[in-house]
XYZ file of C-alpha atoms in Angstrom:
732
model
C 192.533 -0.808 189.964
C 191.137 1.509 192.643
C 189.842 4.869 191.472
C 189.065 8.064 193.365
C 185.349 8.742 192.805
C 182.962 11.396 194.042
C 179.125 11.325 194.046
C 177.478 14.338 192.409
C 173.785 15.331 192.432
C 172.772 16.643 189.014
C 169.551 18.387 187.898
C 168.128 15.415 185.980
C 164.881 13.439 186.437
C 166.870 10.358 187.496
C 166.529 9.436 191.170
C 170.218 8.889 191.884
C 173.594 10.572 192.089
C 176.379 10.111 189.542
C 179.974 9.036 190.160
C 182.822 11.051 188.642
C 186.549 10.532 188.604
C 188.519 12.848 190.889
C 191.652 14.265 189.245
C 194.584 14.063 191.705
C 194.965 17.837 191.812
C 191.303 18.237 192.916
C 191.109 15.569 195.621
C 191.542 18.067 198.463
C 189.033 20.467 196.870
C 185.919 18.270 196.885
C 184.261 18.210 200.314
C 180.492 17.599 200.375
C 178.558 20.777 199.587
C 180.750 22.316 196.870
C 179.507 22.811 193.323
C 181.283 21.201 190.410
C 181.001 21.296 186.656
C 180.897 17.835 185.084
C 180.290 16.326 181.641
C 176.883 14.698 181.229
C 176.318 13.237 177.791
C 177.182 16.021 175.383
C 176.495 18.750 177.935
C 178.296 20.286 180.873
C 176.130 20.440 184.003
C 176.479 22.140 187.381
C 176.056 19.709 190.260
C 176.649 19.426 193.992
C 179.075 17.036 195.657
C 177.080 14.999 198.202
C 179.794 12.784 199.730
C 183.547 12.893 200.262
C 185.795 11.295 197.613
C 186.117 7.540 198.059
C 188.137 4.754 196.506
C 186.369 2.104 194.455
C 187.243 -0.499 191.867
C 186.701 0.754 188.360
C 185.338 -2.543 187.059
C 186.301 -1.592 183.533
C 183.890 1.356 183.467
C 185.255 4.581 181.980
C 184.376 7.251 184.535
C 184.437 10.839 183.353
C 186.492 13.295 185.405
C 185.210 16.353 187.237
C 185.817 19.329 184.935
C 186.220 22.021 187.596
C 185.350 22.967 191.156
C 183.309 26.159 191.533
C 183.555 26.797 195.286
C 186.559 27.012 197.631
C 184.405 25.736 200.506
C 180.946 24.146 200.953
C 178.044 26.472 200.186
C 176.144 25.391 203.288
C 176.718 23.551 206.573
C 176.384 19.746 206.819
C 172.866 19.883 208.303
C 171.642 21.645 205.128
C 172.962 18.862 202.909
C 171.506 16.257 205.260
C 168.101 17.961 204.990
C 168.248 17.956 201.191
C 169.240 14.286 200.982
C 166.576 13.284 203.515
C 163.890 15.205 201.611
C 164.852 13.541 198.323
C 164.568 10.103 199.920
C 161.377 10.760 201.878
C 159.471 12.405 199.031
C 161.002 10.018 196.452
C 162.116 12.867 194.218
C 165.318 13.099 192.135
C 168.053 14.316 194.464
C 169.565 16.642 191.858
C 166.236 18.394 191.361
C 165.794 18.715 195.131
C 169.223 20.376 195.288
C 168.153 22.688 192.456
C 164.965 23.621 194.329
C 166.985 24.376 197.466
C 169.507 26.679 195.750
C 168.879 30.198 194.401
C 168.928 30.415 190.596
C 172.331 32.173 190.291
C 173.996 29.366 192.249
C 172.187 26.693 190.216
C 173.556 28.327 187.085
C 177.140 28.208 188.337
C 177.642 31.877 189.139
C 180.135 32.763 191.891
C 178.821 32.458 195.434
C 179.298 36.156 196.091
C 176.392 38.172 197.416
C 175.849 41.406 195.575
C 176.439 44.320 197.909
C 172.969 45.535 197.181
C 171.787 48.849 198.540
C 168.274 50.036 199.036
C 166.896 53.539 198.827
C 165.187 55.016 201.858
C 163.505 58.370 202.457
C 165.212 60.633 205.020
C 163.510 63.064 207.385
C 164.547 65.895 205.066
C 162.974 63.978 202.211
C 159.662 63.730 204.032
C 159.709 67.489 204.642
C 160.573 68.107 200.995
C 157.664 65.929 199.885
C 155.272 68.079 201.898
C 156.699 71.313 200.427
C 157.358 70.395 196.786
C 155.030 72.158 194.339
C 152.582 70.056 192.349
C 154.459 70.776 189.102
C 157.545 68.904 190.407
C 155.753 65.705 189.523
C 158.863 63.561 188.856
C 160.424 64.434 192.215
C 157.118 63.942 193.985
C 156.667 60.541 192.302
C 160.048 59.316 193.565
C 159.617 60.630 197.113
C 156.006 59.423 197.327
C 157.025 55.923 196.258
C 159.725 55.793 198.919
C 157.415 57.249 201.560
C 154.864 54.537 200.860
C 157.402 51.713 200.689
C 160.568 52.592 202.552
C 163.506 50.303 201.770
C 161.722 48.658 198.848
C 163.668 50.079 195.878
C 167.074 48.572 195.150
C 169.756 51.019 194.091
C 170.521 50.455 190.444
C 167.042 49.063 189.877
C 165.061 52.286 190.131
C 164.593 52.325 186.378
C 161.072 53.654 186.734
C 162.474 57.004 187.903
C 164.526 59.576 186.050
C 168.257 59.142 186.810
C 168.777 62.902 187.147
C 165.907 63.171 189.627
C 167.351 60.310 191.648
C 170.835 61.853 191.619
C 169.489 65.220 192.782
C 167.484 63.559 195.575
C 170.657 61.864 196.816
C 172.611 65.147 196.622
C 169.884 67.001 198.548
C 169.960 64.182 201.145
C 166.274 63.563 200.625
C 167.122 59.943 199.841
C 169.808 57.740 201.331
C 171.273 54.368 200.411
C 170.969 51.565 202.938
C 171.898 47.900 203.067
C 169.522 45.535 201.301
C 169.557 43.503 204.501
C 168.231 45.533 207.411
C 171.118 46.893 209.454
C 171.329 46.842 213.255
C 169.621 49.903 214.619
C 167.830 51.227 217.658
C 165.675 48.750 219.524
C 162.072 49.428 220.416
C 160.910 48.447 223.877
C 158.925 45.258 224.327
C 155.338 45.803 225.485
C 154.273 44.271 228.800
C 152.871 40.760 228.571
C 149.409 39.818 229.725
C 149.148 37.209 232.475
C 148.167 34.590 229.898
C 151.151 35.489 227.708
C 153.501 35.263 230.687
C 152.248 31.765 231.489
C 152.534 30.653 227.866
C 156.048 32.092 227.534
C 157.157 30.336 230.715
C 155.778 27.062 229.366
C 157.624 27.522 226.065
C 160.877 28.455 227.786
C 160.672 25.431 230.074
C 161.415 23.137 227.140
C 164.646 21.190 227.702
C 167.794 22.518 225.984
C 168.283 21.408 222.406
C 165.567 20.190 220.081
C 161.951 20.543 221.162
C 158.614 21.117 219.445
C 155.839 23.201 220.986
C 152.389 23.731 219.527
C 151.297 27.250 220.471
C 147.527 27.270 220.089
C 146.274 30.793 220.624
C 142.997 32.434 219.700
C 143.241 35.187 217.114
C 144.503 38.379 218.724
C 146.031 36.571 221.717
C 149.561 37.862 221.107
C 151.373 34.866 219.629
C 153.690 37.150 217.632
C 154.944 38.811 220.809
C 155.892 35.381 222.150
C 157.805 34.667 218.940
C 159.694 37.919 219.523
C 160.532 37.018 223.135
C 161.836 33.589 222.102
C 163.815 35.195 219.277
C 165.391 37.618 221.760
C 166.527 34.698 223.888
C 167.958 32.983 220.784
C 169.776 36.067 219.483
C 171.331 36.724 222.892
C 172.760 33.202 222.699
C 174.372 34.126 219.368
C 172.134 31.882 217.271
C 169.913 32.539 214.247
C 166.138 32.535 213.805
C 163.916 31.228 210.994
C 160.298 32.409 210.824
C 158.043 30.808 208.216
C 154.788 32.424 207.089
C 152.275 30.995 204.596
C 151.836 34.056 202.370
C 154.164 36.631 200.805
C 151.867 39.386 202.086
C 152.718 38.541 205.700
C 156.497 38.955 205.338
C 156.822 42.790 205.296
C 154.940 43.441 208.539
C 156.603 40.549 210.391
C 160.080 41.483 209.134
C 159.435 45.046 210.288
C 158.354 43.835 213.744
C 161.604 41.906 214.191
C 163.789 44.717 212.844
C 162.104 47.318 215.059
C 162.403 45.155 218.157
C 165.968 43.924 217.851
C 167.738 46.124 215.347
C 169.231 42.823 214.222
C 170.017 41.990 210.623
C 166.651 40.841 209.260
C 165.955 39.612 205.745
C 162.958 38.331 203.806
C 162.875 35.360 201.456
C 159.986 34.613 199.106
C 159.065 34.189 195.445
C 158.047 37.829 195.079
C 161.704 38.879 195.310
C 164.031 38.912 192.320
C 166.426 35.999 191.911
C 169.316 38.334 192.740
C 167.636 39.484 195.959
C 166.949 35.896 197.008
C 170.547 34.958 196.254
C 171.827 37.888 198.343
C 169.660 36.898 201.303
C 170.603 33.199 201.008
C 174.331 33.951 201.060
C 173.916 36.518 203.852
C 172.294 33.834 206.015
C 175.234 31.491 205.382
C 177.710 34.268 206.261
C 175.745 35.122 209.446
C 175.123 38.659 208.201
C 171.451 37.810 208.702
C 170.290 36.807 212.169
C 166.551 36.592 211.435
C 165.051 35.288 208.186
C 161.319 35.708 207.561
C 160.026 33.846 204.548
C 157.582 31.550 202.842
C 158.074 27.798 202.429
C 161.284 27.913 200.338
C 163.050 29.746 203.198
C 163.297 26.383 204.958
C 166.281 25.670 202.683
C 168.294 28.729 203.765
C 171.833 27.705 204.883
C 171.853 28.788 208.536
C 175.247 28.652 210.192
C 173.765 28.218 213.688
C 169.988 27.900 213.749
C 168.557 28.189 217.254
C 164.825 28.887 216.763
C 162.313 27.838 214.112
C 158.844 29.406 214.107
C 156.114 28.192 211.746
C 153.316 30.746 211.948
C 149.804 29.700 210.847
C 151.219 26.169 210.799
C 147.902 24.689 209.624
C 147.997 26.531 206.307
C 147.946 24.399 203.154
C 150.313 26.865 201.435
C 153.219 25.194 203.242
C 152.779 22.171 200.973
C 154.326 22.518 197.504
C 151.751 21.209 195.023
C 153.838 20.852 191.858
C 157.159 19.192 191.104
C 159.029 18.592 194.362
C 156.001 18.185 196.648
C 157.516 18.869 200.067
C 155.816 20.188 203.196
C 157.786 23.114 204.631
C 156.374 22.656 208.138
C 157.640 19.079 208.307
C 161.043 19.978 206.863
C 161.286 22.882 209.315
C 160.891 20.432 212.190
C 163.595 18.188 210.751
C 165.800 21.263 210.347
C 165.281 22.157 213.998
C 166.103 18.606 215.069
C 169.376 18.525 213.115
C 170.375 21.922 214.548
C 169.288 21.173 218.133
C 166.929 24.144 217.882
C 163.605 25.003 219.482
C 160.624 24.705 217.124
C 157.324 26.512 217.697
C 154.227 25.829 215.601
C 151.711 28.641 216.014
C 148.048 28.722 215.060
C 144.579 29.584 216.288
C 143.334 26.533 214.372
C 146.059 23.859 214.407
C 146.206 21.141 211.781
C 144.757 17.839 212.943
C 148.203 16.271 212.504
C 149.704 18.753 214.966
C 146.864 18.301 217.447
C 147.344 14.528 217.292
C 151.072 14.905 218.022
C 150.283 17.215 220.938
C 147.732 14.739 222.260
C 150.282 11.900 222.062
C 152.946 13.940 223.879
C 155.310 14.297 220.912
C 154.698 18.056 220.979
C 154.323 20.264 224.015
C 150.876 21.902 223.896
C 150.776 25.535 225.030
C 147.492 27.437 224.900
C 146.618 31.139 224.770
C 142.876 31.300 225.312
C 142.366 35.049 225.795
C 142.858 38.018 223.534
C 145.324 40.684 224.662
C 142.450 43.166 224.694
C 140.627 41.007 227.221
C 137.577 41.008 224.952
C 136.116 37.675 223.931
C 135.971 36.913 220.209
C 132.530 37.888 218.906
C 130.064 34.994 218.549
C 129.072 34.143 214.998
C 125.453 34.389 213.894
C 123.959 32.564 210.923
C 121.827 34.220 208.252
C 119.580 31.600 206.650
C 119.609 32.077 202.881
C 116.434 29.984 202.673
C 114.664 32.755 204.595
C 116.419 35.912 203.417
C 116.781 36.425 199.655
C 120.001 37.852 198.286
C 120.665 40.623 195.834
C 124.094 40.207 194.237
C 124.926 37.747 197.008
C 124.052 40.017 199.943
C 121.032 39.732 202.267
C 119.241 42.620 203.927
C 120.450 41.638 207.442
C 124.062 41.674 206.264
C 123.666 45.015 204.467
C 121.949 46.493 207.519
C 124.849 45.365 209.705
C 127.361 46.973 207.339
C 125.376 50.216 207.527
C 125.309 50.147 211.350
C 129.044 49.588 211.674
C 129.916 52.264 209.117
C 127.742 54.783 210.961
C 129.553 53.893 214.202
C 132.944 54.467 212.562
C 133.933 50.818 212.246
C 135.428 48.928 209.328
C 133.747 45.963 207.644
C 135.183 42.864 205.982
C 133.107 40.851 203.522
C 134.699 37.472 202.873
C 134.121 35.381 199.751
C 136.686 32.823 198.708
C 136.039 33.131 194.989
C 137.806 35.484 192.574
C 136.149 37.127 189.599
C 132.679 38.548 189.022
C 130.588 35.383 188.699
C 131.441 31.666 188.740
C 129.801 31.089 185.389
C 127.780 32.508 182.502
C 124.314 30.944 182.016
C 121.931 30.936 179.049
C 118.394 31.620 180.287
C 116.894 29.701 177.353
C 118.781 26.369 177.193
C 120.771 26.552 180.474
C 124.143 26.344 178.705
C 127.031 27.311 180.983
C 130.451 28.458 179.757
C 132.767 25.420 179.860
C 136.549 25.422 179.712
C 137.584 23.630 176.536
C 140.580 22.139 178.366
C 139.135 21.183 181.780
C 136.051 19.687 183.379
C 135.251 23.073 184.849
C 133.205 26.160 184.148
C 134.834 29.415 183.126
C 134.647 32.280 185.624
C 133.539 35.687 184.387
C 136.065 38.432 185.200
C 134.142 41.540 184.219
C 136.955 43.978 185.039
C 139.098 42.291 182.374
C 136.196 41.442 180.071
C 137.230 37.795 179.988
C 136.071 34.326 180.837
C 138.902 32.663 182.768
C 139.470 29.069 183.837
C 140.892 29.082 187.372
C 142.372 25.620 186.841
C 144.407 25.931 183.639
C 144.446 29.707 183.078
C 142.717 29.590 179.675
C 141.018 32.877 178.756
C 138.529 33.894 176.087
C 136.062 36.673 175.333
C 132.505 36.110 176.601
C 130.154 35.175 173.739
C 127.509 37.698 172.666
C 124.940 34.961 172.057
C 124.606 31.432 173.403
C 126.887 29.064 171.421
C 124.348 26.278 171.969
C 120.966 27.805 171.044
C 121.768 31.304 169.774
C 119.834 32.950 172.604
C 120.834 36.467 173.594
C 120.051 36.190 177.329
C 123.407 35.286 178.876
C 123.474 36.019 182.590
C 126.316 35.950 185.124
C 125.335 33.466 187.834
C 126.692 33.430 191.363
C 129.067 35.810 193.086
C 132.774 36.485 193.173
C 134.817 39.247 194.757
C 134.244 41.664 191.851
C 130.460 41.363 192.056
C 130.388 41.836 195.822
C 132.674 44.862 195.440
C 130.363 46.405 192.829
C 127.271 45.745 194.943
C 128.806 47.398 198.001
C 130.013 50.418 196.008
C 126.474 50.910 194.703
C 124.872 50.408 198.117
C 127.332 52.583 200.053
C 128.460 55.243 197.540
C 129.977 57.531 200.155
C 132.367 54.933 201.544
C 135.619 53.552 200.183
C 135.447 49.877 199.187
C 138.592 47.922 198.284
C 138.943 44.409 196.917
C 141.702 42.098 198.136
C 142.342 39.186 195.796
C 145.122 37.911 193.543
C 143.649 39.704 190.529
C 143.572 43.114 192.204
C 146.948 42.858 193.929
C 149.065 41.282 191.213
C 152.609 42.650 191.008
C 154.728 44.934 193.161
C 153.876 45.798 196.737
C 150.200 46.659 196.189
C 149.056 44.464 199.062
C 151.291 46.115 201.648
C 150.310 49.606 200.479
C 146.622 48.755 200.634
C 146.996 47.171 204.075
C 148.677 50.355 205.300
C 145.672 52.330 204.066
C 143.324 49.959 205.894
C 145.274 50.405 209.139
C 145.173 54.171 208.581
C 141.368 53.802 208.260
C 141.310 55.196 204.737
C 139.416 52.062 203.635
C 136.038 51.349 205.228
C 134.850 48.169 203.514
C 137.159 45.310 202.580
C 136.103 42.560 200.178
C 138.530 39.684 200.075
C 139.488 36.072 199.692
C 141.411 33.905 202.150
C 144.479 36.164 201.913
C 142.706 38.441 204.409
C 142.128 35.581 206.860
C 145.817 35.068 207.575
C 147.631 36.963 210.281
C 146.535 40.530 209.500
C 145.587 42.852 212.343
C 142.946 45.509 211.639
C 142.213 47.243 214.976
C 139.168 49.158 213.720
C 137.511 46.159 212.054
C 134.221 45.514 213.842
C 132.162 43.471 211.350
C 133.014 40.318 209.431
C 130.476 38.981 206.962
C 130.939 35.606 205.266
C 129.032 35.726 201.982
C 128.689 31.944 201.582
C 129.936 29.285 203.996
C 128.577 26.267 202.141
C 131.179 25.527 199.473
C 133.128 22.982 201.557
C 130.282 21.302 203.444
C 129.628 18.675 200.771
C 133.080 18.319 199.238
C 134.453 14.838 198.482
C 137.810 15.898 199.986
C 138.144 14.445 203.485
C 140.029 17.580 204.614
C 137.333 20.011 203.431
C 135.505 20.410 206.756
C 138.788 20.870 208.645
C 139.762 23.638 206.219
C 136.327 25.241 206.461
C 136.571 25.290 210.247
C 140.015 26.858 210.075
C 138.994 29.438 207.494
C 135.796 30.544 209.235
C 137.555 30.751 212.607
C 140.453 32.716 211.160
C 138.358 35.188 209.180
C 135.967 35.704 212.102
C 138.996 36.388 214.274
C 139.773 39.568 212.344
C 136.840 41.320 214.081
C 136.837 43.102 217.433
C 140.545 42.856 218.248
C 140.994 46.407 219.554
C 140.725 47.150 223.275
C 138.112 49.772 222.546
C 135.785 49.657 219.575
C 133.103 52.141 218.520
C 130.652 49.285 218.056
C 130.341 45.747 219.489
C 131.988 43.364 217.044
C 129.818 41.049 214.952
C 130.398 38.011 212.745
C 127.591 37.141 210.321
C 127.661 34.016 208.157
C 125.274 33.496 205.245
C 124.378 29.837 204.637
C 121.732 27.604 203.109
C 122.625 24.889 205.642
C 121.989 26.486 209.056
C 121.275 23.064 210.613
C 124.427 21.383 209.320
C 125.802 19.515 212.369
C 129.446 20.322 211.662
C 128.714 24.013 211.155
C 126.611 24.099 214.330
C 129.379 22.361 216.297
C 131.991 24.829 215.037
C 129.906 27.893 215.880
C 128.543 26.516 219.131
C 131.599 24.875 220.697
C 134.518 26.206 218.662
C 137.228 24.823 216.432
C 138.637 22.585 219.176
C 135.385 20.628 219.461
C 135.143 20.258 215.692
C 138.751 19.066 215.560
C 138.081 16.401 218.207
C 135.143 15.042 216.215
C 137.159 15.031 212.991
C 140.061 13.247 214.700
C 137.679 10.502 215.816
C 136.258 10.176 212.288
C 139.743 10.034 210.763
C 140.822 7.345 213.238
C 137.824 5.218 212.289
C 138.597 5.601 208.573
C 142.376 5.207 208.916
C 142.961 8.631 207.378
C 145.682 11.126 208.399
C 146.736 11.682 211.096
C 145.677 8.123 212.020
C 146.989 6.761 208.735
C 149.391 7.649 205.962
C 148.799 8.223 202.257
C 150.759 8.228 199.023
C 149.059 9.299 195.795
C 150.211 8.209 192.337
C 148.781 10.509 189.669
C 148.777 9.950 185.907
C 147.788 12.334 183.090
C 147.391 11.377 179.434
C 145.618 12.532 176.253
C 143.150 9.649 176.749
C 141.794 8.217 179.996
C 142.523 4.639 178.909
C 146.264 5.404 178.777
C 146.276 6.746 182.326
C 144.207 3.810 183.575
C 146.442 1.224 181.861
C 149.549 2.734 183.470
C 147.962 2.844 186.916
C 146.637 -0.709 186.648
C 150.161 -1.815 185.792
C 151.445 0.138 188.788
C 148.856 -1.497 191.042
C 149.787 -4.981 189.824
C 153.484 -4.317 190.464
C 152.730 -3.109 193.988
C 150.533 -6.124 194.743
C 153.272 -8.460 193.545
C 155.829 -6.738 195.771
C 153.503 -6.813 198.782
C 152.948 -10.548 198.185
C 149.734 -10.747 200.147
C 150.813 -8.466 202.990
C 147.909 -6.356 204.209
C 149.884 -3.460 205.702
C 149.357 -1.336 202.575
C 145.962 -0.979 200.892
C 145.637 0.123 197.272
C 142.543 2.101 196.274
C 141.896 2.504 192.574
C 142.883 3.333 189.967
C 140.023 5.758 189.519
C 139.446 9.001 187.626
C 140.512 12.088 189.571
C 137.678 14.224 190.984
C 138.487 16.696 188.190
C 138.827 14.158 185.397
C 140.153 16.472 182.664
C 142.517 19.377 183.238
C 144.696 21.329 180.792
C 143.517 19.037 177.999
C 144.703 15.850 179.697
C 142.738 13.108 181.415
C 143.688 12.422 185.005
C 143.470 9.287 187.127
C 145.022 8.265 190.407
C 145.985 5.330 192.604
C 145.915 5.828 196.369
C 148.137 3.883 198.769
C 147.020 3.827 202.397
C 148.716 2.379 205.485
C 148.300 2.675 209.242
C 152.084 3.021 209.676
C 154.596 4.957 207.612
C 157.283 2.261 207.513
C 155.541 -0.245 205.182
C 154.847 2.508 202.646
C 158.436 3.683 202.596
C 159.764 0.138 202.307
C 157.619 -0.316 199.211
C 158.234 2.973 197.399
C 161.890 2.842 196.191
C 161.700 -0.554 194.494
C 158.198 0.131 193.212
C 159.290 3.377 191.572
C 162.240 1.613 189.927
C 159.783 -0.795 188.325
C 157.358 1.980 187.368
C 160.099 3.845 185.532
C 160.768 0.695 183.504
C 157.155 0.390 182.315
C 156.771 1.280 178.600
C 153.685 3.365 179.427
C 155.691 5.506 181.868
C 157.438 7.255 178.973
C 154.222 8.088 177.126
C 152.409 10.066 179.809
C 152.950 12.346 182.778
C 152.960 10.796 186.211
C 153.953 11.906 189.669
C 154.137 10.630 193.222
C 152.805 12.695 196.128
C 153.902 11.535 199.587
C 151.559 12.807 202.332
C 149.190 14.516 199.864
C 146.924 17.232 201.203
C 144.941 17.587 197.975
C 143.357 14.530 196.349
C 142.121 16.507 193.344
């Protein structure tokens, strides 16, 4: 007997969809893309229909019926569902969990697909005047107006619980505050600035792409005006009635870029990132589907927004590792963005001053158009970097005399200074002077970092915290010294050395919660901050016109790493952070970049500083080709974690044997390992890994589905944690 069945993706760890019986009254209500509630064991789950109802023989199996349909129409267009299904297959991840990752939490939970008509609070012109005139004793009114002045459009109506309701009501009555749409409304356009000759040439090259899907790599030096080209392409797309997706690697880059688009076009612009509430993300997601949003600026998860008619995809800082999800569903947003553009016949632009080697290889092969911007808008060349040899110049709290003297010169000339150190905390470890004990993490093969501001030792790998000991736990000695430098220590040293100047620290510890980063960046642009100390968050996309000195406290961390991508990342990071300096057309002092290192003769460092990132990239591409590593080869990493290393090794040896049996002597896929992970113990579990390497993608993807089926059947698979990472960017 033929039955009407429908395939449903459910949030379970099983890598398949589930068939359910379609009641006759629901047959017309189950197109792909609607949510349904179905019985699953003793529970009711919310799932997504992934294919139209079909007829099949029952075969004596008792199929359970769909309980109810939650949506009158599909939540998203067909290309969205195609993207989700492709991602599940490519990354070999359970399709129901991929669907869950692609949907906002309220929709996953079965709530109605109705965007909340959220309103935001904004300060009016009268409100700004009132703020200037209010007496100091009106502290509650001043607090509200000051918050809105510093962060216009950031407080949602109904969520201003930090402010007195009566004060808020009075501010609305006095018309000091007004309610506005949560999604930026169309407004007055600002005029586009004139393009430089180099920008005009680059824009013409981008616009000459054939209609429909195309990919262009826009390689432009820092300060060359790539963002203005994004805006020009977006204008062309919006005039054609299509939507725009702009991906950025960090939450901190979304406010300024969203503001640029809103100011230029007055179009409906929304943000999408993990710093927003689930309700805000849900509102933006549904507004994109309803075409109430024309431009969406977001981090990697924004790639799953349900665009009705996507015409342009921009991936800014496309080289950034933040685009790769490192836990759970390990997708790469840049790669999915390109697939999204292909399915929507949209133009894709990958922008960077330091493109990923994969993107450069595609440009070299002709798969991507390669457009270059080799001059800054200001016409000034990027400042050359100079090395400070730490073998010659001693440091005090991580800083040499030449670097401190340079900071002093630039401050006297009215410039701003950025000191870069990619390490949070005060010191990387605590050392006993007597027995040389260092503070270990009890859960990881790592040292604990001293965070003096919090008075804690913190493991940056598992998050474990504890109080620093008063005496050495090993020998009882009382001489425990912080060794090495982190952002806190550099900040303290600069405050002590330059007491009359404002020093601010930019790292995850300092900027946790709220919109602290954006407020602090505004103060930097207003030149209220003179010395910035920061991690890599300051190397990405920020424009500080008055910044004239960049000092890199230590460039050596990545030079001897076992990770084959380490030198590429170092080249990108040093180029990006150096590019923050000297971007203004006129500067009170010639820009400088100073890099402290104990390896001034390192050939890769010399090549980077002497010939630039492009030359380093060419050498690395040749080395990767010789070793068969990406982009000249393809990798899949099987990780295992267990309470004992032997358990992880036994599982991985079994996995290796299964793969070898399936390959049956074929040499297209090489298996390396199993071997302990570079960090062998983390979060109390021992870690090992098996690496699969192939020169072509196809043999790997032929192997994976059947291999995973067999892995899941291994008895050891149920006794430990294991995961598969397709195209890993981190082998640790």
